[in-house]
Coordinates of N, CA, C and O in Angstrom, one line a residue:
X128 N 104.0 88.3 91.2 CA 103.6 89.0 89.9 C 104.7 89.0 88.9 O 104.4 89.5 87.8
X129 N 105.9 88.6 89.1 CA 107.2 88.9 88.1 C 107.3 88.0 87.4 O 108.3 88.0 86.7
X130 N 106.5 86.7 87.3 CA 106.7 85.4 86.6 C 105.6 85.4 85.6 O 105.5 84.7 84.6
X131 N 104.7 86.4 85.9 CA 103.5 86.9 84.7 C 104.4 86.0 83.2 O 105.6 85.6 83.1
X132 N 103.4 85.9 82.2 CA 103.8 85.5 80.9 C 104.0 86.7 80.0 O 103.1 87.5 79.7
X133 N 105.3 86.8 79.6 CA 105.7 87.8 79.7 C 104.7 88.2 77.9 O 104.0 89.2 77.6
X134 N 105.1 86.8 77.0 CA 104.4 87.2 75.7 C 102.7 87.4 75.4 O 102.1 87.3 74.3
X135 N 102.5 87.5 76.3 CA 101.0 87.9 76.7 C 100.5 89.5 77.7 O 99.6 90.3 77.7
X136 N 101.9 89.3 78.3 CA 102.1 91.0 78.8 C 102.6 91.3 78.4 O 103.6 90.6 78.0
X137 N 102.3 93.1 78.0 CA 103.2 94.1 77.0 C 104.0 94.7 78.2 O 103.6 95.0 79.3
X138 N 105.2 94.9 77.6 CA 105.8 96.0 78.4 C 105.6 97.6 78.2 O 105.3 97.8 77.1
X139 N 105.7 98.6 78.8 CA 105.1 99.3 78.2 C 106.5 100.7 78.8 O 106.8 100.8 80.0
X140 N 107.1 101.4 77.8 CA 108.1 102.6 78.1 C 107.7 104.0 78.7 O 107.2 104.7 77.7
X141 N 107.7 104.4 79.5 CA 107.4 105.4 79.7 C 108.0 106.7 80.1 O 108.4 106.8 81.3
X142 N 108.0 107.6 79.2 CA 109.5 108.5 79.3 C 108.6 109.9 79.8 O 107.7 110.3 79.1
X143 N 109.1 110.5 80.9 CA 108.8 111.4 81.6 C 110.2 112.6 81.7 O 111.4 112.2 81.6
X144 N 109.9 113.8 81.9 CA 110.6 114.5 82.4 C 111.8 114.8 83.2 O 112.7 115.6 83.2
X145 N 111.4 113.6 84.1 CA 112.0 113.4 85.0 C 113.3 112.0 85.2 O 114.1 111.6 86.0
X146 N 112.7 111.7 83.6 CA 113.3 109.8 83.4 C 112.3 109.1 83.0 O 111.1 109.4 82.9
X147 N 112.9 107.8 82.6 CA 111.9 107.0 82.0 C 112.2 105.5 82.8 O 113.1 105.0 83.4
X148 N 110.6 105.4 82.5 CA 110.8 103.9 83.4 C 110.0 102.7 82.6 O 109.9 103.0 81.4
X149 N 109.5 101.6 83.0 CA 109.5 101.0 82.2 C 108.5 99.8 83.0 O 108.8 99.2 83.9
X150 N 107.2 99.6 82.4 CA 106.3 98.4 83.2 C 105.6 97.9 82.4 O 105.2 98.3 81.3
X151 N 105.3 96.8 83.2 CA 104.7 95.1 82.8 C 103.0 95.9 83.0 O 102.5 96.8 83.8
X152 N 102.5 95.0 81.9 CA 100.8 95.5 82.2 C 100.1 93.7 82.0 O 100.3 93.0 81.1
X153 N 99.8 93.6 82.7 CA 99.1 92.2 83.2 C 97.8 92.2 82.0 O 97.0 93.2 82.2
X154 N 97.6 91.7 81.2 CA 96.4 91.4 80.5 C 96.1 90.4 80.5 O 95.2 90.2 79.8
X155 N 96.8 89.2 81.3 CA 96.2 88.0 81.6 C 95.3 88.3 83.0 O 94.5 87.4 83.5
X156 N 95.5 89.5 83.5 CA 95.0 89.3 84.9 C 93.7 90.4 84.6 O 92.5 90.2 84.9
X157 N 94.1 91.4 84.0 CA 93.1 93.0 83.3 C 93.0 93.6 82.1 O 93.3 94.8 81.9
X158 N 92.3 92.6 81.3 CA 92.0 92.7 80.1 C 91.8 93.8 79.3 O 92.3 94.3 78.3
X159 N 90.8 94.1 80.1 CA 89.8 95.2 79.5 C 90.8 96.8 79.8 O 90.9 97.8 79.1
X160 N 91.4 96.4 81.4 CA 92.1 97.5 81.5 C 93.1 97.5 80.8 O 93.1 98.5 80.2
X161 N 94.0 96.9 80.6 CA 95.1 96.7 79.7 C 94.7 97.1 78.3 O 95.3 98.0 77.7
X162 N 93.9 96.6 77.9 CA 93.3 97.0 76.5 C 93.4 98.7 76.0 O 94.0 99.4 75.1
X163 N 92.3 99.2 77.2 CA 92.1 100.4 77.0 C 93.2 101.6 77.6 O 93.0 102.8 77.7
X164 N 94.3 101.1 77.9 CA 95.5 101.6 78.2 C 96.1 101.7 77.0 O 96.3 102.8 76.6
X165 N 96.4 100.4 76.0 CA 97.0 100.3 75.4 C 96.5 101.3 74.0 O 97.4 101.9 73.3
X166 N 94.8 101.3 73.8 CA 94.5 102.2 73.2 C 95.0 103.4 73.0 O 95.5 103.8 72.0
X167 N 94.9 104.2 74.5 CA 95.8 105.6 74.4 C 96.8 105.3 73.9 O 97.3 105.9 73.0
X168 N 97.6 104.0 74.4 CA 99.3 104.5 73.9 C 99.1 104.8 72.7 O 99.6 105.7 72.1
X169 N 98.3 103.7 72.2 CA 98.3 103.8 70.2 C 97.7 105.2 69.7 O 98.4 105.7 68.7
X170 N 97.0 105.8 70.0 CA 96.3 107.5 70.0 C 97.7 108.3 70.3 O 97.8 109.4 69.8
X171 N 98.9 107.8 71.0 CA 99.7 109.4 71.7 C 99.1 110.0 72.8 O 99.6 111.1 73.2
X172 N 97.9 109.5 73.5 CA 97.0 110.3 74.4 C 97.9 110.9 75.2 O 98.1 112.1 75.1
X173 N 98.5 109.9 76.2 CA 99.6 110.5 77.3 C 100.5 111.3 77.1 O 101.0 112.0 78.0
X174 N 100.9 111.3 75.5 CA 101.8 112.2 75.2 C 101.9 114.0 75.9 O 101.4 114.7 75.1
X175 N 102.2 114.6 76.8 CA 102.3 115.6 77.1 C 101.3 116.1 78.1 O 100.9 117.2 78.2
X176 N 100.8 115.1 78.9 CA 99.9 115.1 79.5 C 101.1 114.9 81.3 O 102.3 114.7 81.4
X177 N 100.0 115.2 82.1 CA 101.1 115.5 83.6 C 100.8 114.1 84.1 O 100.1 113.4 83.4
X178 N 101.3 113.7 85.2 CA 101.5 113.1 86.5 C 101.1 114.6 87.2 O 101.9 115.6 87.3
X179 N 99.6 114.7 87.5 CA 99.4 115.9 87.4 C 99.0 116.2 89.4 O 98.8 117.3 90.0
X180 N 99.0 114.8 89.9 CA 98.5 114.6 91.6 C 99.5 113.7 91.9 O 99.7 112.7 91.4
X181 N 100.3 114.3 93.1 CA 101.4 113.4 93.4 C 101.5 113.6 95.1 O 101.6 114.7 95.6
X182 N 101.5 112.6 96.1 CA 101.5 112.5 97.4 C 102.7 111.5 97.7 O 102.8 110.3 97.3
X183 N 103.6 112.0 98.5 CA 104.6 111.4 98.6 C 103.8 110.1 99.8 O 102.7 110.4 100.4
X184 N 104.4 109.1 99.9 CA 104.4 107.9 100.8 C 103.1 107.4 100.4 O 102.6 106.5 101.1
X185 N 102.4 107.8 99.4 CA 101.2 107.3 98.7 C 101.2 107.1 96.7 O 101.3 106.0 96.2
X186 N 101.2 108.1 96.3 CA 101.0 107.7 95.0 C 101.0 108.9 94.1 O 100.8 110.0 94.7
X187 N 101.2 108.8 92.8 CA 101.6 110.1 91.8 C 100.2 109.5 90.7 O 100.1 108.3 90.5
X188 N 99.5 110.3 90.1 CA 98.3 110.1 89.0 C 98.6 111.0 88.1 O 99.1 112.1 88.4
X189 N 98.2 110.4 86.7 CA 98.9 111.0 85.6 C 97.6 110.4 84.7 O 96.7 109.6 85.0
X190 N 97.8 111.3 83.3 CA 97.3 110.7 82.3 C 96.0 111.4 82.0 O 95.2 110.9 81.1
X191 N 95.7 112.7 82.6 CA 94.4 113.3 81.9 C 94.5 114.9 81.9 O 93.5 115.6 81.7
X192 N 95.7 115.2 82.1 CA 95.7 116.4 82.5 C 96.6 117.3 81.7 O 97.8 117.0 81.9
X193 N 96.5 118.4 80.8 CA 97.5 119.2 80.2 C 98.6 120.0 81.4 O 98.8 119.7 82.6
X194 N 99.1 120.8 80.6 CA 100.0 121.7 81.5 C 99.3 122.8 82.0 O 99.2 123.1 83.2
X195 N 98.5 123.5 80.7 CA 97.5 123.8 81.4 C 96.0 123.8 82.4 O 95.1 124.6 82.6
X196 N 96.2 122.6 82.9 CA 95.2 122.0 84.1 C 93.6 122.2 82.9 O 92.4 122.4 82.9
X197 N 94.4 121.9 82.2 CA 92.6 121.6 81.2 C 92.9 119.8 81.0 O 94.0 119.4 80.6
X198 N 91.6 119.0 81.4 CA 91.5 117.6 81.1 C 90.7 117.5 79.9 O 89.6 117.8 79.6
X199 N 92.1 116.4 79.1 CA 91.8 116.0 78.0 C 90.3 115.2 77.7 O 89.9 114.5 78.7
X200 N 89.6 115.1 76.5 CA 88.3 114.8 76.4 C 88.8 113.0 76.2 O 89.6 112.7 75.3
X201 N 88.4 112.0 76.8 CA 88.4 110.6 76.5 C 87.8 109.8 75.9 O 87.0 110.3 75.2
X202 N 87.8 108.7 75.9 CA 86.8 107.6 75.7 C 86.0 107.4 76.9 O 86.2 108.0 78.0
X203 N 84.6 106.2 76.5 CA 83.7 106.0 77.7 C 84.6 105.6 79.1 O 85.9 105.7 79.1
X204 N 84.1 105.3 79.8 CA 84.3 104.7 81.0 C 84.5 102.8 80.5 O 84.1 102.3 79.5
X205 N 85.1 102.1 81.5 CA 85.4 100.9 81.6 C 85.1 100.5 82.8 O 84.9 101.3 83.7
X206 N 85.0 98.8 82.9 CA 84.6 98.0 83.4 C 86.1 98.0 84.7 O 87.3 97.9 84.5
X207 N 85.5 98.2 85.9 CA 86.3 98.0 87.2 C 87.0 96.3 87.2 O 86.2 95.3 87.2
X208 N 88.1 96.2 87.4 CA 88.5 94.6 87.5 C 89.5 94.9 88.6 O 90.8 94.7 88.6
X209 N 88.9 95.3 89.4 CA 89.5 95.0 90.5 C 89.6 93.9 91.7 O 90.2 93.7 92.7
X210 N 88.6 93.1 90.9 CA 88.5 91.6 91.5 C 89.9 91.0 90.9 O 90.1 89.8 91.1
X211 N 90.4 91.5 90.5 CA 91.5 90.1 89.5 C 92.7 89.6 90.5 O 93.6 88.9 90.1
X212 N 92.7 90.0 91.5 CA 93.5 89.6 92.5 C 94.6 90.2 92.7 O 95.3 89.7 93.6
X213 N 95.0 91.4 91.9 CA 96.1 92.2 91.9 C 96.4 93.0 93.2 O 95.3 93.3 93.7
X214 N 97.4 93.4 93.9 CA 97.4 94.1 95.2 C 97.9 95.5 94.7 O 98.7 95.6 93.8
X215 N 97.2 96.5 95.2 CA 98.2 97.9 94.9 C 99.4 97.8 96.1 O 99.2 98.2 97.2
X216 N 100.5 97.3 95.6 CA 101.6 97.2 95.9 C 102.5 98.5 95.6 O 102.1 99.4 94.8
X217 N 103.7 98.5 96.4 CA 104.3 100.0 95.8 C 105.1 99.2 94.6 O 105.6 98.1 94.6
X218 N 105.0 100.3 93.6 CA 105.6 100.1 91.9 C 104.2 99.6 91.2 O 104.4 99.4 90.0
X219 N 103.0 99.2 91.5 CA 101.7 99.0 90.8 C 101.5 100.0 90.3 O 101.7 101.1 90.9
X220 N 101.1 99.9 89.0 CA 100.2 101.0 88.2 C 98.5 100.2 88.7 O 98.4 99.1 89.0
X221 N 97.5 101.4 88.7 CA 96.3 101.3 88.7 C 95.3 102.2 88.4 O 95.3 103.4 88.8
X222 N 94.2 101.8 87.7 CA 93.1 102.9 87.1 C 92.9 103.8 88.4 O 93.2 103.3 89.4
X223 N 92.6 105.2 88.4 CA 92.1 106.2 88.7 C 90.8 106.1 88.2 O 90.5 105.7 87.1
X224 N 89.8 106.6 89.3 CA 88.5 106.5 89.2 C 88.0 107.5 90.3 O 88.5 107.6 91.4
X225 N 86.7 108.2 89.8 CA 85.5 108.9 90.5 C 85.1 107.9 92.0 O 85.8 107.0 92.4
X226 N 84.0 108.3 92.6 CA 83.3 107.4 93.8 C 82.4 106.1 92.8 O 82.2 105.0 93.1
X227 N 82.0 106.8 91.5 CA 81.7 105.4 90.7 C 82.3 104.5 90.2 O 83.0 104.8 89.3
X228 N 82.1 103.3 90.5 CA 82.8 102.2 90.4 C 83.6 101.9 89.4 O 84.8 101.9 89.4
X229 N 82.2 101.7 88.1 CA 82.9 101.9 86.5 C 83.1 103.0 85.9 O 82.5 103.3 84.8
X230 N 83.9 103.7 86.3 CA 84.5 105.1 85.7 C 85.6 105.4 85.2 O 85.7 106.3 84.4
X231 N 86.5 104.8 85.6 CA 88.1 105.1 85.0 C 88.2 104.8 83.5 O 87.8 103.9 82.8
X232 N 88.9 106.3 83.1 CA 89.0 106.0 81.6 C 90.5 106.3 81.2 O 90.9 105.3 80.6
X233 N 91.4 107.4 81.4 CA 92.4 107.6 80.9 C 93.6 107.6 82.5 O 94.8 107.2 82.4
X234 N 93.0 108.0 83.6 CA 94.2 108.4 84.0 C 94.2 106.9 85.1 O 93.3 106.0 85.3
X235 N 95.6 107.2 85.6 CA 96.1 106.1 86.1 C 96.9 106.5 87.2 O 96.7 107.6 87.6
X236 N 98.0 105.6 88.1 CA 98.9 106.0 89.3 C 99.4 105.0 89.6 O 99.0 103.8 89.7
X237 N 100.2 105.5 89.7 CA 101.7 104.1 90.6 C 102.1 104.4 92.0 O 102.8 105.2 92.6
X238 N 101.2 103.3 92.4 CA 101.9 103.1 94.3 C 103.6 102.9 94.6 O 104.5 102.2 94.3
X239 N 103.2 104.4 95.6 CA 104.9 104.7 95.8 C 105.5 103.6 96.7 O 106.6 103.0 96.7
X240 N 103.6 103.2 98.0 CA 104.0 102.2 99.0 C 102.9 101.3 98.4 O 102.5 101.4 97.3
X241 N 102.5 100.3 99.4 CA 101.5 99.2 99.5 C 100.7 100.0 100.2 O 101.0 100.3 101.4
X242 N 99.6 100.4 99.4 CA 97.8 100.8 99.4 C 97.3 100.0 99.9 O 96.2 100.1 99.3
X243 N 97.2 99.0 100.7 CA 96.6 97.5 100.7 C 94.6 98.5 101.1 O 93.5 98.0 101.0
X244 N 94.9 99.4 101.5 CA 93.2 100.0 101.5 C 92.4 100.4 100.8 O 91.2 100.8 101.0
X245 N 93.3 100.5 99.2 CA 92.8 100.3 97.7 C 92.7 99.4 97.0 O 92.5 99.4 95.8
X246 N 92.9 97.9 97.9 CA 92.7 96.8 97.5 C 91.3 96.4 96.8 O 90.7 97.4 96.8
X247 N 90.5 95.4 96.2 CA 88.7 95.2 96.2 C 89.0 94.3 97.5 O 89.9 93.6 98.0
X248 N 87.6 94.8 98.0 CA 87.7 93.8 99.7 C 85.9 93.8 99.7 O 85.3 94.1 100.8
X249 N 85.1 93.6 98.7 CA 84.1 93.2 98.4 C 83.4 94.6 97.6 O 83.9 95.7 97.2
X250 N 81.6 93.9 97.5 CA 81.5 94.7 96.5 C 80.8 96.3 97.3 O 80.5 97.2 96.6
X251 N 80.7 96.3 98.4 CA 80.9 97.7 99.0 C 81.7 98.7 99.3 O 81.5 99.8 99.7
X252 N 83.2 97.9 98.8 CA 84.6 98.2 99.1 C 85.0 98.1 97.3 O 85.8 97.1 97.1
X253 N 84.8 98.8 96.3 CA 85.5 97.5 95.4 C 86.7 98.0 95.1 O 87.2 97.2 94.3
X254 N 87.6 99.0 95.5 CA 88.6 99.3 95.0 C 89.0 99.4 94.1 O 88.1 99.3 93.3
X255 N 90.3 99.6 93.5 CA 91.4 100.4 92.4 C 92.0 99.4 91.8 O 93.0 98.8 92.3
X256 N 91.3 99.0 90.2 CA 92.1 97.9 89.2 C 93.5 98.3 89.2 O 93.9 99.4 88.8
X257 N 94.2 97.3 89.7 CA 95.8 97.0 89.5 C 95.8 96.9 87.5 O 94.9 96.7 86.7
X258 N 96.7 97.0 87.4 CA 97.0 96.4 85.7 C 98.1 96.0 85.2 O 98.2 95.4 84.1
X259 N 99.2 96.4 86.0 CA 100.6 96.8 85.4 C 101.8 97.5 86.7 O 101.3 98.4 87.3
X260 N 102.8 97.3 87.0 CA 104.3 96.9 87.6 C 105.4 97.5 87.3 O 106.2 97.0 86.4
X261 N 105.8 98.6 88.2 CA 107.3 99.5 87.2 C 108.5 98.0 87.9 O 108.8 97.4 88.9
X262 N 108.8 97.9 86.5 CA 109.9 96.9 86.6 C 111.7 97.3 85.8 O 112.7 96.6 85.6
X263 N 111.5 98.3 85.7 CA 112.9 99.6 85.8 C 112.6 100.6 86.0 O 111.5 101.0 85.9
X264 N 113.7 101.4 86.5 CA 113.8 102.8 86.6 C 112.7 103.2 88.0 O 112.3 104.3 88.2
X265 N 112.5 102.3 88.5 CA 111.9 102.7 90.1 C 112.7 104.0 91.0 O 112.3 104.9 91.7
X266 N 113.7 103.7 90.6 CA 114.3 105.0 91.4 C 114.0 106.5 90.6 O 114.1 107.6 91.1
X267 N 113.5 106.3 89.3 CA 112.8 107.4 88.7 C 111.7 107.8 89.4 O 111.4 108.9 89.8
X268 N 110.8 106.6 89.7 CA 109.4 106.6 90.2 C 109.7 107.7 91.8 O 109.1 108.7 92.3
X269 N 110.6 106.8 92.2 CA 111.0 107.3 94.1 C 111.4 109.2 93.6 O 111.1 110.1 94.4
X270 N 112.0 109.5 92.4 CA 112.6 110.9 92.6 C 110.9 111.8 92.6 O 110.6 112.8 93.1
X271 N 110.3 111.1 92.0 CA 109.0 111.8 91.4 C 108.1 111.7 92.4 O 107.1 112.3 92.4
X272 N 108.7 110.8 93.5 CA 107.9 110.6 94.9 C 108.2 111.8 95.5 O 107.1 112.3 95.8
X273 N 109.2 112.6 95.9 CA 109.6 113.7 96.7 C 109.5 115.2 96.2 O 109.9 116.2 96.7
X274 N 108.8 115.0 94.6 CA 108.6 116.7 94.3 C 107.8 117.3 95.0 O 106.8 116.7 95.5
X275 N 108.1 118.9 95.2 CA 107.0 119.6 95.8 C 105.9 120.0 95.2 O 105.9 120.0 94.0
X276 N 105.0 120.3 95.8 CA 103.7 120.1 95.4 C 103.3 121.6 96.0 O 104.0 122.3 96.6
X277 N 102.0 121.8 95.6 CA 101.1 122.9 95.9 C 99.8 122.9 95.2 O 99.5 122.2 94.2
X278 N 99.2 123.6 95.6 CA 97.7 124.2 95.0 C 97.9 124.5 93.0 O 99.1 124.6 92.8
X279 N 97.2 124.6 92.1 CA 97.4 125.2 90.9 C 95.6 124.9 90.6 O 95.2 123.8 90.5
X280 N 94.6 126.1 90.5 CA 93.6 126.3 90.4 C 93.0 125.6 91.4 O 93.6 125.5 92.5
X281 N 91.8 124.9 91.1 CA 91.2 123.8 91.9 C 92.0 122.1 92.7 O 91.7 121.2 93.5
X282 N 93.0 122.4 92.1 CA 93.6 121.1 92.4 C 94.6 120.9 93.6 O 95.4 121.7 93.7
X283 N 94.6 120.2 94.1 CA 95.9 120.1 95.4 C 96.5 119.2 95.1 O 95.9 118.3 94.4
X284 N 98.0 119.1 95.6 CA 98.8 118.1 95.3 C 99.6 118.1 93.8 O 99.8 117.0 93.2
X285 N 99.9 119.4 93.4 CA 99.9 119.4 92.0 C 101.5 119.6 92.1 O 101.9 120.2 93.1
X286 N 102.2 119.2 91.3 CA 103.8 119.5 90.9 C 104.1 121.2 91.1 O 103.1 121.8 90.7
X287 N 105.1 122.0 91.6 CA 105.4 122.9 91.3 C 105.9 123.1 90.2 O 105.5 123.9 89.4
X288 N 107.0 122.1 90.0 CA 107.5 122.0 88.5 C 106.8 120.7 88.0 O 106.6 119.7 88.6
X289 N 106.4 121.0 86.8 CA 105.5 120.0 85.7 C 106.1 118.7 85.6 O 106.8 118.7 84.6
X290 N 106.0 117.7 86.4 CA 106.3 116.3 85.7 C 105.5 115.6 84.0 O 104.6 114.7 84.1
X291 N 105.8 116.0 83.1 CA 105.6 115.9 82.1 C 105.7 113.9 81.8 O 106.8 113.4 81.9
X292 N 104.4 113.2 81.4 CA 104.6 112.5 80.6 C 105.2 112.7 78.9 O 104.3 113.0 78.1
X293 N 106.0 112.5 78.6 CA 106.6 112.8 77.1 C 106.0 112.0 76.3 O 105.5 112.4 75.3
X294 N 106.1 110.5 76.7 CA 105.8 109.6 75.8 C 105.3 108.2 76.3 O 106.2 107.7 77.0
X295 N 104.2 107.5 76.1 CA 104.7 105.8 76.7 C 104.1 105.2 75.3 O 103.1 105.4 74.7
X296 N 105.0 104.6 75.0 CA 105.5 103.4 74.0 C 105.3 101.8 74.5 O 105.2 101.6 75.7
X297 N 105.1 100.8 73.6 CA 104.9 99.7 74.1 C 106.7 99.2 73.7 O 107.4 99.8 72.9
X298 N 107.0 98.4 74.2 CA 108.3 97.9 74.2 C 108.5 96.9 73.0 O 109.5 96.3 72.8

């Protein structure tokens, strides 16, 4: 995946609380997902929004959630491309989605390990669109791997202290 074309992939900055890191979003591979990513960045959506579900040796999801555990209102749902051959590799970014297929709209997550059982492995299985690759500041990603976690209303897996998205910027 690191030989991707780069002037066809955006890079994309992403400055958290905790540090900022920095990844490749495949739109030669996830168009549509790439697209509607790139949307929010242009809106500010993520701006101040959490990494709001975080499991160490699995993955941290971000991108729909205030401080106050109220989720922000989105756009429609998008087309699953989880066929595109992408692996949830650890350092992959990938849509977040419901049990319905085409559902993912704003939030997202970066594999801490290789998910290979959120792979598509057909269409009974379709799994979790890949789109994009932390390609700096991984050791940000790893510190954000080991925060503690607890209950906050309905939710488990939640930050004790708030991993805050601040900003993502396209590079």
């Amino acid at each position: 995946m690191e030989n991707q074309d780069k002037s066809q992939n955006p890079t994309v900055i992403i400055k958290t609380s905790m540090g900022t890191f920095e990844a490749i979003l495949y739109k030669d591979k996830a168009p549509i997902t790439v697209d509607n990513f790139l949307q929010y960045v242009k809106d500010h959506f993520f701006d101040g929004t959490l990494f709001h579900r975080i499991i160490p040796g699995f993955m941290a999801q971000g991108g729909g959630f205030d401080k106050d555990c109220r989720q922000k209102p989105t756009r429609a749902p998008i087309k699953n491309e989880a066929e595109n051959g992408l692996k949830n590799e650890r350092g992959t970014l990938a849509m977040a989605r419901t049990m319905v297929v085409d559902s993912a709209t704003s939030q997202f997550f970066i594999n801490f390990t290789d998910n290979d059982f959120l792979n598509y492995a057909g269409k009974n299985n379709f799994g979790y669109a890949v789109f994009g690759k932390v390609t700096e500041g991984m050791d940000i990603v790893d510190v954000m791997a080991k925060v503690r976690t607890g209950s906050r209303g309905p939710f488990q897996d939640w930050p004790i202290d708030d991993v805050v998205i601040e900003s993502v910027t396209v590079k």
